[in-house]
Amino acid sequence: MKTNLCALAILSTLSFSAMAVDCDPNLLPSWKDGSSKTALLNYVENSTDERKDSFVPVAERIAVFDNDGTLWSEKPYYFQLAYAFDQVKNMAEQHPEWKTQEPFKFVLEDDVKSVLAGGEEALLEIVTATHSGMTVEEYQATVTNWIAAAKDPRFEKAYTELTYQPMKEMLAYLQANDFKTYIVSGGGVDFMRAWAPEVYNIPAEQIIGSALKYQYDYNDGQPQVIKLGEILTIDDKAGKVENIQHIIGKKPVLAVGNSDGDHAMMQWATSQPNSMAMIVHHTDAEREWQYDRKSSVGHLDKAMDEANQRYNWHLIDMKNEWCTIY
């Protein structure tokens, strides 16, 4: 019965092919038998066998994962930005000046192209306006409500339904083999902590991300933590390595990403024996999206070149190696 379900999942998006017979219903069922699945299975087997020189003690089995484009989709732009755009519209009544003030006016006019043309400065202005001036609990309540109601316009699915089934199976497989899994993402840490623990079975304290500064307020005997409108950390590129060292305090043995933003994290993890890096390569325009070197979101260039030169770096070909996406 499970084999039939796997085949049906493929038939829903693709024409009939021999691909279905490559879906093993018993082990990582959403992964087609191929080089990436083999690399993952071999790595876990070699890392957990005490008789081998490649054995990794349980305390050292640290695996770090990017989120956007690695555990869920990130096109046409990061989902957290979709949340921020919706929040601008929700808050517009309290900010009449936004009707004529860039970049907010572009959001209110649904002119995403002009918003993105404003670059990092415009996006940070939107994010700080919609993510600050409230307690962490108040902020996460708005995120939870948005996640429950919002839908991606292309697939007409909730954003948490656009998490990758193969990657969730990978997380579960690693967790079952005593790997401690962390999210290390450029996304906002409080944004992810509102929904990711349930979706990925990763506790909030094992989620690392970008963050605004916090301020503690005793609040007349009702202590609270307020999110301020200033940047505390940007968890991207070298910042990922620095935050892993600061928060985890150990070098990971497995690093998984999808872009040059994860390059430093993968280099650092694989600078030791018995380590591995994997890169989700977006090659499926029909079932998801197709992009790499020229993409403004999820730009994959230098990391892809290095993957082609390193024996322990593996490109996961989404189109040809995943039986199903979502």
Short mmCIF file of C-alpha atoms in Angstrom, two decimals:
data_model
loop_
_atom_site.label_atom_id
_atom_site.label_comp_id
_atom_site.label_asym_id
_atom_site.label_seq_id
_atom_site.Cartn_x
_atom_site.Cartn_y
_atom_site.Cartn_z
CA MET A 1 0.00 0.00 0.00
CA LYS A 2 2.80 2.43 0.83
CA THR A 3 4.42 1.81 -2.57
CA ASN A 4 1.14 2.71 -4.29
CA LEU A 5 0.90 5.94 -2.28
CA CYS A 6 4.42 6.89 -3.30
CA ALA A 7 3.59 6.27 -6.96
CA LEU A 8 0.38 8.30 -6.67
CA ALA A 9 2.31 11.23 -5.22
CA ILE A 10 4.53 11.23 -8.31
CA LEU A 11 1.66 10.76 -10.76
CA SER A 12 -0.05 13.83 -9.31
CA THR A 13 2.71 16.06 -10.71
CA LEU A 14 4.52 14.02 -13.35
CA SER A 15 3.69 11.71 -16.23
CA PHE A 16 4.10 8.01 -15.58
CA SER A 17 7.73 6.94 -15.43
CA ALA A 18 9.99 4.30 -13.98
CA MET A 19 10.83 6.77 -11.21
CA ALA A 20 8.17 5.28 -8.95
CA VAL A 21 9.92 1.94 -8.64
CA ASP A 22 12.92 3.72 -7.13
CA CYS A 23 10.95 4.92 -4.11
CA ASP A 24 11.78 2.62 -1.20
CA PRO A 25 8.72 2.69 1.09
CA ASN A 26 10.78 1.53 4.07
CA LEU A 27 13.74 3.91 4.29
CA LEU A 28 13.67 7.59 3.30
CA PRO A 29 10.65 6.86 1.08
CA SER A 30 10.63 10.25 -0.65
CA TRP A 31 14.21 9.80 -1.84
CA LYS A 32 14.92 8.08 -5.13
CA ASP A 33 17.72 5.53 -4.90
CA GLY A 34 20.72 7.46 -6.11
CA SER A 35 24.01 9.06 -5.18
CA SER A 36 22.67 11.49 -2.56
CA LYS A 37 20.60 8.92 -0.70
CA THR A 38 23.51 6.49 -0.82
CA ALA A 39 25.89 9.14 0.51
CA LEU A 40 23.55 9.94 3.38
CA LEU A 41 22.96 6.30 4.34
CA ASN A 42 26.68 5.49 4.12
CA TYR A 43 27.61 8.53 6.18
CA VAL A 44 25.21 7.67 8.98
CA GLU A 45 26.24 4.01 8.94
CA ASN A 46 29.94 4.87 9.09
CA SER A 47 29.43 7.52 11.76
CA THR A 48 27.48 5.25 14.09
CA ASP A 49 29.57 2.06 13.80
CA GLU A 50 31.96 1.93 16.77
CA ARG A 51 34.14 -0.60 14.96
CA LYS A 52 35.11 1.90 12.27
CA ASP A 53 37.65 4.71 12.31
CA SER A 54 34.88 6.96 10.96
CA PHE A 55 32.83 6.55 14.15
CA VAL A 56 31.51 9.82 15.56
CA PRO A 57 30.64 9.81 19.28
CA VAL A 58 27.06 10.77 20.06
CA ALA A 59 28.14 13.99 21.75
CA GLU A 60 29.81 15.12 18.51
CA ARG A 61 26.95 14.26 16.15
CA ILE A 62 25.92 17.82 15.41
CA ALA A 63 24.03 18.42 12.17
CA VAL A 64 23.13 21.95 11.03
CA PHE A 65 20.52 22.85 8.41
CA ASP A 66 19.68 26.04 6.65
CA ASN A 67 15.91 26.63 6.38
CA ASP A 68 14.96 28.80 3.38
CA GLY A 69 15.47 26.74 0.23
CA THR A 70 16.82 23.81 2.27
CA LEU A 71 13.91 22.71 4.45
CA TRP A 72 11.13 24.68 2.73
CA SER A 73 10.74 26.69 -0.46
CA GLU A 74 12.01 30.25 -0.77
CA LYS A 75 10.57 31.45 -4.09
CA PRO A 76 9.44 33.84 -5.41
CA TYR A 77 10.88 35.47 -2.28
CA TYR A 78 11.47 34.43 1.32
CA PHE A 79 8.27 33.48 3.12
CA GLN A 80 9.14 35.71 6.04
CA LEU A 81 8.96 38.64 3.63
CA ALA A 82 5.45 37.53 2.65
CA TYR A 83 4.59 37.72 6.36
CA ALA A 84 6.17 41.18 6.61
CA PHE A 85 4.26 42.45 3.56
CA ASP A 86 0.97 41.22 5.03
CA GLN A 87 1.83 42.90 8.33
CA VAL A 88 2.45 46.23 6.58
CA LYS A 89 -1.07 46.02 5.18
CA ASN A 90 -2.48 45.10 8.60
CA MET A 91 -0.67 48.00 10.27
CA ALA A 92 -1.32 50.58 7.53
CA GLU A 93 -4.32 52.13 9.28
CA GLN A 94 -2.05 53.15 12.18
CA HIS A 95 0.53 54.52 9.72
CA PRO A 96 -1.21 56.78 7.15
CA GLU A 97 2.21 58.14 6.16
CA TRP A 98 2.99 54.77 4.56
CA LYS A 99 0.66 55.56 1.64
CA THR A 100 3.32 57.89 0.25
CA GLN A 101 6.46 56.63 1.99
CA GLU A 102 8.77 54.19 0.25
CA PRO A 103 9.16 51.24 0.52
CA PHE A 104 5.84 50.87 2.36
CA LYS A 105 3.80 52.46 -0.43
CA PHE A 106 5.08 49.78 -2.81
CA VAL A 107 3.91 47.05 -0.43
CA LEU A 108 0.47 48.63 -0.16
CA GLU A 109 0.32 48.83 -3.96
CA ASP A 110 1.39 45.17 -4.30
CA ASP A 111 4.40 46.34 -6.28
CA VAL A 112 6.81 43.66 -5.08
CA LYS A 113 9.26 44.36 -7.90
CA SER A 114 9.81 47.92 -6.65
CA VAL A 115 10.09 46.70 -3.05
CA LEU A 116 12.83 44.23 -3.97
CA ALA A 117 14.56 46.84 -6.15
CA GLY A 118 15.14 48.82 -2.95
CA GLY A 119 17.61 46.15 -1.87
CA GLU A 120 18.61 45.18 1.64
CA GLU A 121 18.03 48.64 3.07
CA ALA A 122 14.35 48.68 2.02
CA LEU A 123 13.75 45.13 3.22
CA LEU A 124 15.34 45.81 6.60
CA GLU A 125 13.13 48.87 6.98
CA ILE A 126 10.04 46.74 6.38
CA VAL A 127 11.21 43.94 8.66
CA THR A 128 12.12 46.20 11.57
CA ALA A 129 8.79 48.03 11.30
CA THR A 130 6.77 44.81 11.36
CA HIS A 131 8.88 42.74 13.76
CA SER A 132 9.60 45.18 16.60
CA GLY A 133 7.92 47.26 19.29
CA MET A 134 6.18 44.30 20.92
CA THR A 135 6.96 41.44 23.25
CA VAL A 136 8.35 38.22 21.81
CA GLU A 137 5.09 36.48 22.74
CA GLU A 138 2.98 39.10 20.98
CA TYR A 139 5.14 38.86 17.88
CA GLN A 140 5.05 35.07 17.78
CA ALA A 141 1.27 35.10 18.20
CA THR A 142 0.98 37.17 15.00
CA VAL A 143 3.30 34.74 13.21
CA THR A 144 1.30 31.74 14.41
CA ASN A 145 -1.96 33.30 13.21
CA TRP A 146 -0.42 34.19 9.85
CA ILE A 147 1.04 30.72 9.32
CA ALA A 148 -2.38 29.22 10.01
CA ALA A 149 -4.17 31.42 7.48
CA ALA A 150 -1.75 32.48 4.72
CA LYS A 151 -1.30 30.56 1.47
CA ASP A 152 1.38 30.59 -1.18
CA PRO A 153 -0.13 32.10 -4.36
CA ARG A 154 1.42 29.62 -6.82
CA PHE A 155 0.69 26.34 -5.07
CA GLU A 156 -2.29 27.53 -3.02
CA LYS A 157 -0.92 25.73 0.02
CA ALA A 158 -0.12 26.86 3.53
CA TYR A 159 3.54 27.80 3.79
CA THR A 160 4.22 24.97 6.22
CA GLU A 161 2.88 22.59 3.56
CA LEU A 162 5.75 23.75 1.36
CA THR A 163 8.30 22.09 3.61
CA TYR A 164 10.24 19.38 1.79
CA GLN A 165 9.12 15.87 2.67
CA PRO A 166 12.54 14.34 1.79
CA MET A 167 14.29 16.74 4.15
CA LYS A 168 11.87 16.03 6.98
CA GLU A 169 12.62 12.34 6.46
CA MET A 170 16.33 13.13 6.56
CA LEU A 171 15.92 15.02 9.83
CA ALA A 172 13.96 12.15 11.38
CA TYR A 173 16.54 9.63 10.18
CA LEU A 174 19.39 11.59 11.70
CA GLN A 175 17.50 12.13 14.95
CA ALA A 176 16.82 8.39 15.16
CA ASN A 177 20.58 7.83 14.89
CA ASP A 178 21.40 10.22 17.75
CA PHE A 179 22.33 13.26 15.69
CA LYS A 180 21.40 16.53 17.33
CA THR A 181 19.80 18.62 14.59
CA TYR A 182 19.92 22.42 14.50
CA ILE A 183 18.45 25.00 12.17
CA VAL A 184 20.98 27.71 11.29
CA SER A 185 19.16 30.09 9.00
CA GLY A 186 19.25 33.66 7.74
CA GLY A 187 15.56 33.81 8.66
CA GLY A 188 14.40 35.45 11.85
CA VAL A 189 14.91 33.25 14.88
CA ASP A 190 11.66 34.29 16.60
CA PHE A 191 9.77 33.84 13.32
CA MET A 192 10.99 30.24 12.96
CA ARG A 193 10.54 29.36 16.61
CA ALA A 194 6.81 30.09 16.29
CA TRP A 195 6.20 27.09 13.97
CA ALA A 196 9.39 25.15 13.16
CA PRO A 197 9.63 23.01 16.34
CA GLU A 198 6.37 21.26 15.50
CA VAL A 199 7.05 20.96 11.77
CA TYR A 200 10.66 19.70 11.99
CA ASN A 201 10.75 18.15 15.48
CA ILE A 202 13.57 20.55 16.40
CA PRO A 203 13.19 22.33 19.75
CA ALA A 204 13.25 26.12 19.89
CA GLU A 205 16.61 26.20 21.65
CA GLN A 206 18.15 24.39 18.64
CA ILE A 207 17.05 27.08 16.20
CA ILE A 208 19.58 29.80 15.31
CA GLY A 209 18.73 32.74 13.07
CA SER A 210 18.93 36.45 12.47
CA ALA A 211 17.56 38.58 15.28
CA LEU A 212 16.67 42.06 16.38
CA LYS A 213 17.96 43.33 19.69
CA TYR A 214 15.96 42.58 22.83
CA GLN A 215 15.21 44.68 25.88
CA TYR A 216 14.21 43.29 29.25
CA ASP A 217 11.48 45.23 31.08
CA TYR A 218 10.38 44.41 34.63
CA ASN A 219 6.95 45.92 33.76
CA ASP A 220 5.67 46.41 37.33
CA GLY A 221 6.23 42.83 38.35
CA GLN A 222 5.30 41.33 34.96
CA PRO A 223 8.70 40.78 33.33
CA GLN A 224 8.78 40.84 29.56
CA VAL A 225 11.24 40.92 26.66
CA ILE A 226 10.61 43.52 23.95
CA LYS A 227 11.81 43.22 20.36
CA LEU A 228 13.64 46.41 19.39
CA GLY A 229 14.06 47.88 15.93
CA GLU A 230 17.83 47.35 15.79
CA ILE A 231 19.78 44.44 14.34
CA LEU A 232 21.40 42.06 16.82
CA THR A 233 22.77 39.54 14.31
CA ILE A 234 22.49 38.62 10.65
CA ASP A 235 22.84 34.84 10.47
CA ASP A 236 24.28 34.52 6.98
CA LYS A 237 27.58 33.48 5.39
CA ALA A 238 30.41 33.86 7.96
CA GLY A 239 27.79 34.94 10.50
CA LYS A 240 26.46 31.40 10.55
CA VAL A 241 29.82 30.01 11.62
CA GLU A 242 30.21 32.69 14.27
CA ASN A 243 26.75 32.04 15.69
CA ILE A 244 27.26 28.27 15.71
CA GLN A 245 30.43 28.76 17.73
CA HIS A 246 28.77 31.25 20.04
CA ILE A 247 25.54 29.29 20.64
CA ILE A 248 26.39 25.60 20.08
CA GLY A 249 30.06 25.74 20.96
CA LYS A 250 30.91 22.74 18.78
CA LYS A 251 31.85 22.30 15.16
CA PRO A 252 29.12 20.38 13.30
CA VAL A 253 30.02 17.19 11.44
CA LEU A 254 27.19 17.57 8.92
CA ALA A 255 26.08 20.81 7.26
CA VAL A 256 23.21 21.09 4.80
CA GLY A 257 22.28 24.17 2.80
CA ASN A 258 21.28 25.35 -0.65
CA SER A 259 23.12 28.59 -1.38
CA ASP A 260 26.34 30.55 -1.08
CA GLY A 261 24.91 31.90 2.17
CA ASP A 262 25.63 28.44 3.59
CA HIS A 263 29.06 28.11 1.99
CA ALA A 264 31.11 29.14 5.02
CA MET A 265 29.09 26.84 7.31
CA MET A 266 29.75 23.88 5.02
CA GLN A 267 33.44 24.70 4.68
CA TRP A 268 33.83 24.91 8.44
CA ALA A 269 31.96 21.67 9.14
CA THR A 270 33.99 19.71 6.60
CA SER A 271 37.37 21.00 7.76
CA GLN A 272 37.60 17.92 9.99
CA PRO A 273 37.60 14.15 9.43
CA ASN A 274 34.36 12.15 9.25
CA SER A 275 32.27 15.08 8.07
CA MET A 276 29.97 15.82 5.17
CA ALA A 277 28.10 18.66 3.43
CA MET A 278 24.99 18.41 1.29
CA ILE A 279 23.43 21.04 -0.97
CA VAL A 280 19.81 21.06 -2.10
CA HIS A 281 20.04 21.94 -5.80
CA HIS A 282 16.80 23.40 -7.16
CA THR A 283 16.46 21.66 -10.52
CA ASP A 284 12.70 21.03 -10.69
CA ALA A 285 10.77 23.82 -12.41
CA GLU A 286 7.53 21.81 -12.52
CA ARG A 287 7.19 20.55 -8.97
CA GLU A 288 9.03 23.43 -7.29
CA TRP A 289 11.45 25.97 -8.82
CA GLN A 290 14.62 25.82 -10.93
CA TYR A 291 17.50 28.18 -10.12
CA ASP A 292 21.11 28.40 -8.97
CA ARG A 293 23.89 30.74 -10.15
CA LYS A 294 21.83 33.67 -11.44
CA SER A 295 19.14 33.71 -8.78
CA SER A 296 18.81 36.71 -6.49
CA VAL A 297 17.22 34.43 -3.88
CA GLY A 298 19.10 31.25 -3.01
CA HIS A 299 22.12 32.22 -5.14
CA LEU A 300 24.23 29.07 -5.59
CA ASP A 301 27.55 29.61 -7.32
CA LYS A 302 30.78 29.23 -5.34
CA ALA A 303 29.36 26.49 -3.12
CA MET A 304 28.28 24.51 -6.20
CA ASP A 305 31.76 24.80 -7.69
CA GLU A 306 33.30 23.54 -4.46
CA ALA A 307 30.80 20.67 -4.28
CA ASN A 308 32.02 19.49 -7.68
CA GLN A 309 35.58 19.34 -6.32
CA ARG A 310 35.07 17.83 -2.85
CA TYR A 311 34.46 14.12 -2.29
CA ASN A 312 32.41 14.72 0.85
CA TRP A 313 30.19 17.48 -0.58
CA HIS A 314 27.07 16.25 -2.35
CA LEU A 315 24.64 18.08 -4.61
CA ILE A 316 21.09 16.82 -4.13
CA ASP A 317 19.40 16.92 -7.54
CA MET A 318 15.82 17.74 -6.55
CA LYS A 319 14.30 16.79 -9.91
CA ASN A 320 16.03 13.44 -10.32
CA GLU A 321 16.60 12.33 -6.73
CA TRP A 322 13.36 13.19 -4.93
CA CYS A 323 10.30 11.02 -5.51
CA THR A 324 8.10 13.76 -4.11
CA ILE A 325 8.73 17.34 -3.04
CA TYR A 326 6.06 18.28 -0.51
#
